[in-house]
N, CA and C of each residue as an Amber inpcrd file, in Angstrom:
protein
   540
  -8.9320000  63.7480000  22.4840000  -9.0440000  62.9700000  20.7540000
  -8.2790000  63.9260000  20.1520000  -8.3310000  65.3560000  20.4780000
  -6.3500000  66.2950000  19.8560000  -5.3200000  65.7500000  19.8120000
  -4.7420000  64.7610000  21.3690000  -3.7760000  65.0090000  21.7660000
  -3.4270000  63.3930000  20.1680000  -4.6960000  62.6150000  20.6250000
  -4.7120000  61.2170000  19.8710000  -4.0650000  61.5780000  18.6250000
  -5.0110000  62.5230000  17.2210000  -5.2690000  62.4560000  16.3620000
  -3.0170000  63.4560000  16.4480000  -3.4080000  64.0800000  17.0400000
  -1.5450000  64.0930000  16.8480000  -0.7700000  63.8410000  16.9240000
  -1.2200000  62.6800000  18.0170000   0.5770000  61.4810000  18.3090000
  -0.4400000  60.4350000  17.0810000  -1.2000000  60.6190000  16.7680000
  -0.8710000  59.9630000  15.6300000  -0.2400000  59.8980000  14.1880000
  -0.2300000  61.5400000  14.2100000   0.2200000  62.0640000  13.2670000
   1.7440000  62.2230000  13.3890000   1.9950000  62.2190000  14.4540000
   4.1920000  62.6420000  15.2730000   4.4360000  61.3610000  14.3920000
   4.3920000  60.0140000  14.2700000   3.7830000  59.0830000  14.4550000
   4.0130000  58.4870000  13.8590000   3.3460000  59.0860000  12.4580000
   2.8890000  58.2700000  10.4320000   3.5960000  59.2110000   9.9400000
   3.7920000  60.5220000   9.9760000   4.9980000  61.4600000   9.2570000
   6.0990000  60.8030000   9.3590000   7.2440000  60.4660000   9.3350000
   7.9510000  59.8890000   9.2290000   8.0130000  58.8610000   7.9470000
   7.1220000  58.1870000   7.7770000   5.9190000  56.6040000   7.6540000
   5.8630000  57.5470000   5.9390000   5.5120000  58.8520000   6.0730000
   5.1150000  59.3890000   4.9270000   6.5320000  60.3890000   4.2800000
   6.9580000  60.4680000   5.0210000   7.7050000  60.8700000   4.7350000
   9.1140000  59.9180000   3.8700000   9.0970000  58.4160000   4.8080000
   9.4600000  58.4280000   3.7770000   9.4660000  57.4370000   2.7650000
   8.4540000  57.5980000   2.1820000   7.9730000  57.0040000   0.5960000
   8.4040000  58.2730000  -0.6690000   8.6500000  57.4030000  -0.5930000
   9.4600000  59.1630000  -1.9170000   8.7890000  58.2810000  -4.0850000
   7.4440000  59.9500000  -4.0160000   6.6180000  60.1320000  -4.2410000
   7.9680000  60.6320000  -6.1230000   8.7760000  61.1930000  -6.0090000
   9.2640000  60.9020000  -7.2380000   8.9400000  60.3520000  -8.1810000
   9.8330000  60.5760000  -9.2400000  10.3820000  59.8880000 -10.5190000
  11.1690000  58.8150000 -10.5350000  10.3670000  57.5010000 -11.1130000
  11.6630000  56.4030000 -11.0880000  12.3480000  56.3430000 -11.9880000
  13.4650000  55.6270000 -11.4280000  14.6740000  55.6370000 -11.7970000
  15.0840000  55.3300000 -13.0440000  15.7380000  55.6220000 -14.1900000
  15.7560000  55.9890000 -15.2290000  14.3940000  57.0900000 -15.7170000
  13.5180000  57.3540000 -15.1350000  13.4080000  58.4770000 -16.8460000
  13.9470000  60.2030000 -17.2470000  14.8260000  59.6130000 -16.9300000
  15.8310000  60.8420000 -17.2390000  15.2780000  59.5590000 -19.4130000
  15.5020000  58.5960000 -19.2370000  15.2090000  57.9780000 -20.3480000
  13.5660000  58.5970000 -21.2750000  12.6000000  58.8870000 -20.4530000
  11.6440000  58.6090000 -20.9000000  11.4140000  59.6210000 -21.8790000
  10.3860000  59.5620000 -23.0400000  10.1320000  59.8140000 -24.6320000
  10.2470000  59.0270000 -25.8910000   9.7590000  60.1160000 -26.8200000
   9.3960000  58.7060000 -27.3970000  10.5060000  59.1220000 -28.9870000
  10.7140000  58.7260000 -29.6450000  12.1440000  58.8360000 -29.8990000
  12.2990000  57.8180000 -31.8180000  13.0290000  59.0390000 -32.5800000
  13.4150000  58.9820000 -33.5400000  14.3450000  58.6910000 -34.3580000
  15.3770000  57.1650000 -35.0000000  16.5810000  57.0580000 -35.1880000
  16.6860000  57.2590000 -36.4780000  18.5220000  58.5640000 -36.1340000
  18.8130000  59.1980000 -36.8080000  19.5730000  58.6300000 -38.2870000
  20.2560000  57.5660000 -37.0110000  21.7560000  56.7430000 -37.3460000
  21.6000000  55.5930000 -36.5520000  22.1630000  54.6900000 -37.8790000
  22.4560000  53.3440000 -37.7440000  23.6300000  52.6180000 -38.4390000
  24.7350000  52.6370000 -37.2460000  26.1230000  51.5080000 -38.0670000
  26.1950000  50.4550000 -37.5960000  27.2590000  49.8290000 -37.9270000
  28.2120000  48.3750000 -37.4830000  29.4560000  48.3660000 -38.1330000
  29.9020000  47.7620000 -37.2680000  31.3410000  47.2810000 -37.3980000
  31.6820000  45.8340000 -37.0970000  32.0820000  44.9680000 -37.5630000
  32.1340000  43.8460000 -36.8390000  33.1940000  43.4100000 -36.8750000
  33.9460000  44.4160000 -35.6390000  34.2760000  43.1500000 -34.8140000
  34.8040000  44.9110000 -34.0100000  34.9570000  44.6970000 -33.1860000
  35.5550000  45.6530000 -31.8650000  36.6530000  46.7520000 -31.5830000
  37.2410000  46.5550000 -33.1290000  38.8410000  47.2740000 -33.4580000
  38.2050000  48.7060000 -33.3590000  38.5990000  49.9260000 -32.4910000
  38.7160000  50.9340000 -33.3280000  39.1430000  51.4160000 -34.5320000
  40.6020000  50.3320000 -35.3790000  41.0010000  50.0990000 -36.2520000
  39.6290000  50.4950000 -37.5980000  38.5740000  48.9210000 -37.2360000
  37.5170000  49.1990000 -38.1840000  36.4690000  49.7950000 -38.4150000
  36.5480000  50.1660000 -39.3630000  35.5000000  51.8990000 -40.0060000
  34.3360000  51.2740000 -39.6510000  33.2390000  52.3520000 -38.8110000
  31.7690000  51.3390000 -38.7200000  31.3450000  51.9820000 -39.9120000
  29.8660000  51.2380000 -40.8860000  29.4080000  51.1090000 -41.5310000
  28.3960000  50.6660000 -41.8160000  27.1750000  52.3270000 -42.4280000
  25.8450000  52.2160000 -42.4530000  25.0140000  50.1550000 -42.0070000
  23.8870000  50.9140000 -41.4340000  23.2810000  49.4620000 -41.5380000
  21.9130000  50.4370000 -41.4280000  20.7600000  48.9720000 -41.5650000
  19.4100000  49.5400000 -41.8440000  19.1010000  50.4050000 -40.3700000
  17.7030000  50.5430000 -41.0670000  17.1230000  51.2390000 -39.7070000
  16.5170000  50.0890000 -39.3640000  16.5640000  49.6690000 -38.8390000
  14.5150000  47.7720000 -38.3870000  13.8490000  48.6960000 -37.6270000
  13.6540000  50.1870000 -36.8950000  13.0790000  50.3370000 -36.2500000
  13.4400000  52.1190000 -36.3350000  12.5340000  52.9600000 -37.0720000
  12.4370000  54.0300000 -36.6100000  12.0510000  54.6670000 -36.0490000
  11.0310000  54.2840000 -34.5470000  10.4880000  55.2490000 -34.0110000
  10.1120000  53.8800000 -32.4090000  10.5790000  54.5540000 -31.7900000
  10.4210000  54.3250000 -30.1540000  10.4010000  54.8530000 -29.1070000
   9.7390000  54.1170000 -28.1050000   9.7150000  55.0030000 -27.0860000
  10.0710000  54.9190000 -25.4340000  10.6870000  54.3690000 -24.7630000
  11.5070000  54.4200000 -23.4320000  10.5310000  54.8980000 -22.6790000
   9.9690000  54.0400000 -21.3680000   9.2750000  54.2970000 -20.6300000
   9.8630000  53.9810000 -18.8140000  10.5820000  54.7090000 -17.9850000
  11.1680000  54.0930000 -17.0520000   9.6660000  53.7350000 -16.2720000
   9.9420000  52.1540000 -15.8630000   8.9950000  51.0060000 -14.8430000
   9.3770000  50.3910000 -14.2570000   7.9040000  49.4030000 -13.7520000
   9.2080000  48.2000000 -12.9430000   8.6070000  47.2410000 -13.6310000
   9.2580000  46.4950000 -13.3480000   9.1000000  44.6060000 -14.1250000
   9.2860000  43.9360000 -13.0930000   7.7440000  43.7090000 -11.7660000
   7.9780000  42.8580000 -11.0170000   8.9510000  42.9530000 -10.0520000
   8.8090000  44.2460000  -9.8620000   9.5350000  44.9350000  -8.4040000
  10.8700000  44.8340000  -8.5420000  11.0450000  44.9840000 -10.1660000
  12.7840000  45.7150000 -10.6590000  12.2290000  46.7210000 -12.1190000
  12.8550000  47.9200000 -10.9640000  13.0500000  48.9050000 -12.8320000
  14.2170000  48.9400000 -13.4220000  13.1270000  49.1770000 -14.5490000
  13.7710000  48.8700000 -15.9330000  13.2240000  50.1330000 -17.0980000
  13.7230000  50.2040000 -17.6090000  14.2360000  51.2010000 -19.0010000
  12.7630000  50.3120000 -20.2310000  11.3310000  50.5460000 -20.4470000
  10.9090000  49.9400000 -21.4030000  11.1270000  50.4610000 -22.7870000
  11.0010000  49.5810000 -24.0260000  11.2950000  49.8160000 -24.6230000
  10.0930000  49.7060000 -25.7550000   9.6500000  50.7070000 -26.0770000
   7.7980000  50.4740000 -26.4580000   8.1790000  50.4260000 -27.9920000
   7.5170000  49.6950000 -29.4390000   7.8650000  49.9790000 -29.9770000
   6.2840000  50.7870000 -30.5660000   7.3730000  50.5980000 -31.8950000
   6.1610000  51.8020000 -32.0250000   6.2380000  52.3210000 -34.0940000
   5.0120000  52.3760000 -34.6260000   4.7160000  52.3530000 -36.0580000
   4.4760000  53.0410000 -37.4430000   4.4590000  54.7370000 -36.3090000
   5.1990000  56.1700000 -37.2260000   5.4800000  56.4680000 -36.0690000
   5.5410000  57.8790000 -37.0240000   6.3200000  59.4550000 -36.5810000
   5.2090000  60.0130000 -35.4410000   4.3940000  59.1710000 -35.1540000
   2.9370000  60.2100000 -33.8800000   3.6200000  59.0360000 -32.7950000
   2.8030000  59.7840000 -31.8400000   3.1930000  58.5970000 -30.5220000
   2.5230000  57.5640000 -30.2170000   1.0900000  58.1040000 -30.8420000
  -0.5420000  57.4440000 -30.1990000   0.2780000  56.2990000 -31.4740000
   0.8120000  55.2330000 -32.1690000   0.6430000  54.6360000 -32.7600000
   1.8760000  53.7160000 -32.1560000   2.6760000  53.2520000 -30.5450000
   3.3150000  53.3440000 -29.5400000   2.1330000  52.7790000 -28.4420000
   2.9040000  50.8480000 -28.2550000   1.5640000  49.8410000 -28.1240000
   1.9960000  50.1460000 -26.6930000   2.1910000  50.4220000 -25.7500000
   2.3740000  51.4630000 -24.2810000   1.6410000  49.5300000 -23.6220000
   0.8800000  48.7420000 -23.5730000   0.6290000  47.6430000 -22.7570000
   1.9530000  46.7540000 -23.5800000   2.6430000  46.4960000 -23.9920000
   3.7470000  46.1390000 -25.0550000   5.2610000  45.9560000 -24.6890000
   6.6350000  45.5860000 -23.5370000   7.7930000  46.4260000 -23.7240000
   8.0810000  44.9970000 -24.2980000   9.2940000  46.1830000 -25.4630000
  10.5100000  44.6730000 -25.9390000  11.4470000  44.6530000 -24.9260000
  11.5980000  43.1650000 -24.4850000  12.4690000  42.8560000 -22.6380000
  13.6830000  42.4270000 -24.0730000  14.0920000  43.2050000 -25.8470000
  15.4810000  42.8740000 -26.4860000  15.8580000  44.1960000 -25.7650000
  15.5970000  45.0620000 -26.0970000  15.6610000  46.4500000 -26.7170000
  15.3310000  46.9440000 -24.6730000  14.8630000  46.5690000 -23.8390000
  15.1080000  47.2210000 -22.3450000  16.0340000  47.4380000 -21.9080000
  16.2880000  47.7740000 -20.8760000  17.2680000  48.6040000 -20.6090000
  17.1350000  48.0740000 -18.6820000  18.2280000  47.0330000 -18.2460000
  18.3820000  46.8480000 -16.4130000  19.4380000  47.8640000 -16.3160000
  18.5780000  47.7630000 -15.0610000  20.6660000  48.2600000 -14.3370000
  20.9260000  47.2790000 -13.7730000  22.6070000  47.1680000 -14.1310000
  23.4940000  45.9460000 -14.3120000  24.7480000  46.8720000 -13.7770000
  24.7370000  46.2090000 -12.5580000  26.4060000  46.5270000 -11.9760000
  26.0650000  48.6470000 -12.0290000  25.6090000  49.1980000 -11.6420000
  25.1580000  50.1840000 -11.2820000  25.2100000  51.5660000 -13.0380000
  24.4570000  50.3950000 -13.6090000  24.2670000  50.7490000 -15.4060000
  23.4150000  50.5190000 -15.8940000  23.0090000  51.8890000 -16.7670000
  21.4390000  51.0200000 -17.1630000  22.1070000  50.7260000 -18.6360000
  21.4590000  49.2850000 -19.1590000  21.6910000  48.2860000 -20.4160000
  20.7420000  47.5870000 -20.4350000  20.9990000  47.1240000 -21.7210000
  21.0110000  45.7830000 -22.5590000  21.2490000  44.8710000 -22.0780000
  20.7630000  43.9230000 -21.2920000  22.3840000  42.3630000 -21.0910000
  21.6610000  41.6360000 -21.8820000  22.3770000  40.3350000 -22.3300000
  21.0300000  39.4430000 -22.8990000  22.7880000  38.7550000 -22.7620000
  22.4660000  37.0120000 -22.1970000  23.2160000  36.0960000 -23.0160000
  22.3540000  35.2350000 -23.5120000  23.3310000  34.2650000 -23.7550000
  23.2680000  33.2140000 -24.7580000  23.7380000  32.2920000 -24.5310000
  22.8200000  30.4320000 -24.8320000  24.1540000  29.7460000 -24.6520000
  23.8710000  28.9090000 -25.6800000  24.8960000  27.9830000 -25.7340000
  24.1310000  26.4060000 -26.8310000  25.5100000  25.5330000 -26.6330000
  24.9090000  24.0720000 -27.1260000  25.4790000  23.0050000 -26.9840000
  26.2590000  23.5060000 -28.1350000  27.0970000  21.8810000 -28.1980000
  27.7780000  21.6440000 -29.4830000  29.1910000  21.0580000 -29.4820000
  29.3260000  20.1330000 -30.4480000  30.5260000  19.0550000 -30.8350000
  30.9920000  18.9620000 -29.0970000  30.0220000  17.8030000 -28.5560000
  30.1940000  17.1220000 -27.7600000  29.9410000  18.3780000 -26.2910000
  29.8570000  16.7010000 -26.0490000  28.7360000  17.2430000 -24.0100000
  30.3290000  18.0140000 -23.7370000  31.0220000  18.1270000 -24.0900000
  31.7030000  19.5400000 -22.8140000  31.6670000  21.1620000 -23.6570000
  31.2120000  20.7140000 -24.5440000  31.8990000  23.1070000 -25.5580000
  30.7730000  23.0530000 -25.3010000  31.0970000  24.0740000 -24.5890000
  29.5700000  25.8720000 -24.5410000  30.1100000  26.3970000 -25.6320000
  28.7820000  27.6120000 -26.3790000  29.1950000  28.5340000 -27.0980000
  28.4700000  28.8490000 -25.7980000  29.0710000  30.5940000 -25.7230000
  28.1960000  31.6660000 -24.8910000  27.9710000  32.5200000 -25.9820000
  27.5020000  33.2780000 -26.3570000  27.2530000  34.9050000 -26.2430000
  26.7230000  35.9820000 -25.5960000  27.4330000  37.1650000 -25.0180000
  26.4510000  38.7890000 -24.2230000  26.4080000  39.1940000 -25.2970000
  25.4030000  40.1180000 -24.8570000  25.7290000  41.7850000 -25.1980000
  24.9210000  42.5660000 -24.6810000  25.9750000  43.4810000 -24.9940000
  25.2320000  44.4340000 -24.0960000  24.7380000  46.0190000 -24.5750000
  24.2190000  46.5360000 -24.9100000  24.0130000  47.4280000 -25.0930000
  23.7580000  49.9730000 -23.4310000  24.9540000  50.4800000 -23.8660000
  25.2470000  51.0980000 -23.2970000  24.6170000  52.2210000 -24.0270000
  22.9120000  52.8340000 -23.5100000  22.4510000  54.2700000 -23.1920000
  23.2500000  55.9540000 -22.7940000  23.0250000  56.8790000 -24.1790000
  23.8370000  57.9140000 -23.4140000  22.7250000  59.5060000 -23.7750000
  22.1090000  59.8240000 -22.6250000  22.1280000  61.4670000 -23.5240000
  22.8610000  61.7740000 -24.1910000  21.6320000  62.5020000 -25.3630000
  22.4990000  63.6700000 -25.9020000  21.8980000  65.0710000 -25.9560000
  22.5550000  65.9170000 -26.6240000  21.7100000  67.6860000 -26.5370000
  20.6570000  66.9940000 -26.8990000  20.7120000  65.3220000 -28.2580000
  19.1620000  65.6620000 -29.1650000  18.5270000  64.6130000 -28.8590000
  18.6710000  63.7600000 -28.0300000  17.6920000  63.1150000 -27.7180000
  18.3670000  62.1210000 -27.0130000  19.2310000  60.9700000 -27.8600000
  20.0520000  58.9100000 -26.9370000  21.1310000  58.5470000 -28.6690000
  21.8040000  58.2490000 -27.4040000  23.4150000  56.6510000 -28.4870000
  23.3550000  55.8120000 -27.5510000  22.9630000  55.2750000 -28.5500000
  22.9870000  53.5690000 -27.3600000  24.3040000  52.7880000 -28.0410000
  25.2440000  51.9720000 -27.4260000  26.4850000  51.2630000 -28.3400000
  26.0390000  49.9990000 -28.0040000  25.5620000  48.7270000 -29.2050000
  25.6900000  47.8900000 -28.6770000  27.2930000  46.9430000 -28.7810000
  27.7600000  46.2090000 -28.0300000  28.8560000  45.5290000 -28.8270000
  28.4510000  43.7640000 -27.6680000  29.2470000  43.3500000 -28.6950000
  28.5890000  41.5000000 -28.0120000  29.3600000  41.0770000 -28.1260000
  29.2520000  39.5310000 -27.5170000  30.7460000  38.7190000 -27.0920000
  30.8700000  37.6810000 -27.6610000  30.9510000  36.5170000 -28.0690000
  31.6030000  35.4090000 -27.5670000  32.2390000  34.3750000 -27.7180000
  32.4050000  32.9750000 -27.5160000  33.0560000  31.5170000 -27.0540000
  32.8130000  30.5840000 -26.7420000  33.8960000  30.3200000 -26.4880000
  33.2970000  28.1420000 -27.1160000  34.0210000  28.1470000 -26.0110000
  33.5660000  27.9810000 -24.8100000  34.3090000  27.5250000 -23.6030000
  33.7640000  25.8200000 -23.3370000  35.2610000  25.6670000 -23.3370000
  35.1430000  23.9600000 -22.3940000  34.9360000  23.9020000 -20.7730000
  34.0610000  22.8110000 -21.2930000  32.7140000  22.1990000 -19.5380000
  33.5950000  21.8040000 -18.6750000  33.6350000  22.0810000 -17.9870000
  34.7380000  20.9750000 -16.4170000  33.3330000  20.5700000 -15.9800000
  34.0010000  19.5600000 -15.4350000  33.7440000  18.0210000 -14.7460000
  31.9460000  18.1300000 -14.6350000  30.9490000  18.5090000 -14.7820000
  29.9320000  18.5990000 -14.0380000  28.7000000  20.1230000 -13.9180000
  29.5660000  20.7450000 -14.9990000  29.4860000  21.6680000 -15.2720000
  27.7720000  20.6440000 -16.3940000  26.7030000  21.6050000 -17.1480000
  25.9340000  22.4230000 -18.2050000  26.4010000  23.2720000 -18.5220000
  25.7790000  24.0120000 -19.6230000  25.6270000  24.7960000 -20.4640000
  25.0370000  25.6610000 -20.5900000  25.2280000  26.3650000 -19.4540000
  24.6660000  27.3680000 -19.7790000  24.1500000  28.9410000 -19.5140000
  23.3370000  29.9330000 -20.1520000  23.8450000  32.0250000 -19.8780000
  25.0990000  31.8460000 -18.5570000  24.0540000  31.1350000 -17.5010000
  25.1110000  32.5820000 -16.4160000  26.5600000  32.0030000 -16.2160000
  27.0530000  31.0370000 -17.2470000  28.2560000  30.6730000 -16.9560000
  29.4360000  32.2450000 -17.7110000  28.6660000  33.0290000 -18.3640000
  29.2540000  34.5150000 -19.0640000  29.5390000  35.2050000 -18.4910000
  29.2000000  34.9630000 -16.6520000  30.3040000  35.7790000 -16.3100000
  31.6080000  35.0580000 -15.5660000  31.4360000  33.5290000 -15.3390000
  32.8890000  32.8470000 -14.8260000  33.3010000  33.1570000 -16.1350000
  33.4660000  32.5360000 -16.9750000  33.9570000  32.4240000 -18.7730000
  34.1410000  33.9590000 -19.6830000  34.1260000  35.6820000 -19.1050000
  34.2060000  36.1680000 -19.5410000  35.1650000  36.4160000 -20.2930000
  36.6060000  35.8310000 -19.8220000  37.5820000  36.9290000 -20.0120000
  37.8100000  35.9670000 -21.5490000  37.8810000  34.8130000 -21.7360000
  37.5980000  33.8650000 -23.2710000  36.6510000  33.8060000 -23.8530000
  35.9330000  35.0870000 -24.4090000  35.1730000  35.2700000 -24.9610000
  36.0310000  36.1920000 -25.4730000  35.8080000  36.7110000 -26.8700000
  35.9370000  37.8700000 -28.1670000  34.8130000  38.3560000 -28.7970000
  35.1660000  39.9570000 -29.0590000  34.2750000  41.0200000 -28.6700000
  34.6870000  41.0690000 -30.4970000  32.7030000  40.3680000 -31.0910000
  32.6060000  40.0830000 -32.2710000  32.3520000  40.8290000 -32.9370000
  31.3820000  42.0830000 -33.1810000  31.0630000  41.9560000 -33.1210000
  29.8050000  43.8140000 -31.9900000  30.0570000  45.5380000 -33.2650000
  29.0520000  46.0950000 -31.9440000  28.3490000  46.6370000 -33.7770000
  27.2620000  47.7770000 -32.3890000  25.9460000  48.3380000 -33.3940000
  26.1240000  49.8250000 -32.4630000  26.2630000  50.7880000 -33.2690000
  25.5920000  52.0270000 -32.9630000  24.8080000  52.8170000 -33.3050000
  23.6050000  53.7840000 -32.9130000  23.1910000  53.6200000 -32.6820000
  22.1830000  55.2360000 -32.7470000  21.5390000  56.4000000 -32.6920000
  21.5120000  57.8590000 -32.6190000  19.8820000  58.1180000 -32.7200000
  18.9450000  59.1130000 -31.8890000  17.8440000  58.7980000 -32.2890000
  17.5070000  60.4950000 -31.0690000  16.7960000  60.7510000 -32.3120000
  15.9870000  62.4520000 -32.0160000  14.9670000  61.6940000 -30.7740000
  15.0230000  63.1170000 -29.7590000  13.1320000  63.0040000 -28.9100000
  12.8250000  63.7950000 -29.9380000  11.6890000  63.3270000 -29.7010000
  10.4290000  63.8190000 -30.7550000   9.0520000  65.1030000 -29.4240000
């Protein structure tokens, strides 16, 4: 009986050891934040000055979690300076970060047809977070482009990767937030 128990433990031990009970990917960003700075510029040129912009959402929470098996850093909206005002059951998909090309980022692509069957307008929005001494910063960049579709192509957001080199950087946003 003892031999069977020891053999079972020896067989199962590597399986239990292989389980990762550590913090989920992206947990270094977990926290409740207050936006302290919001800026934008109408182009991506360093020669254009940043201008202040309205703080649309002064409080938010970030939480590393799984979304249908994919690791994400969920953006959770909060209505006041108290963490109890955060709706932990609802994540804002526009603000949520995914790991793409090894980098945590907000990532959104869109497409729209216009000007005939061969014209497609593409947009790509990317927000990159960076931890700071007091919390984090997020730099958002937006690219746009109007491309001519090849025969058989349909206007689809998946075309952004293919035609990215034909898109122009059109806008940037910068946000700083303090971890409370």
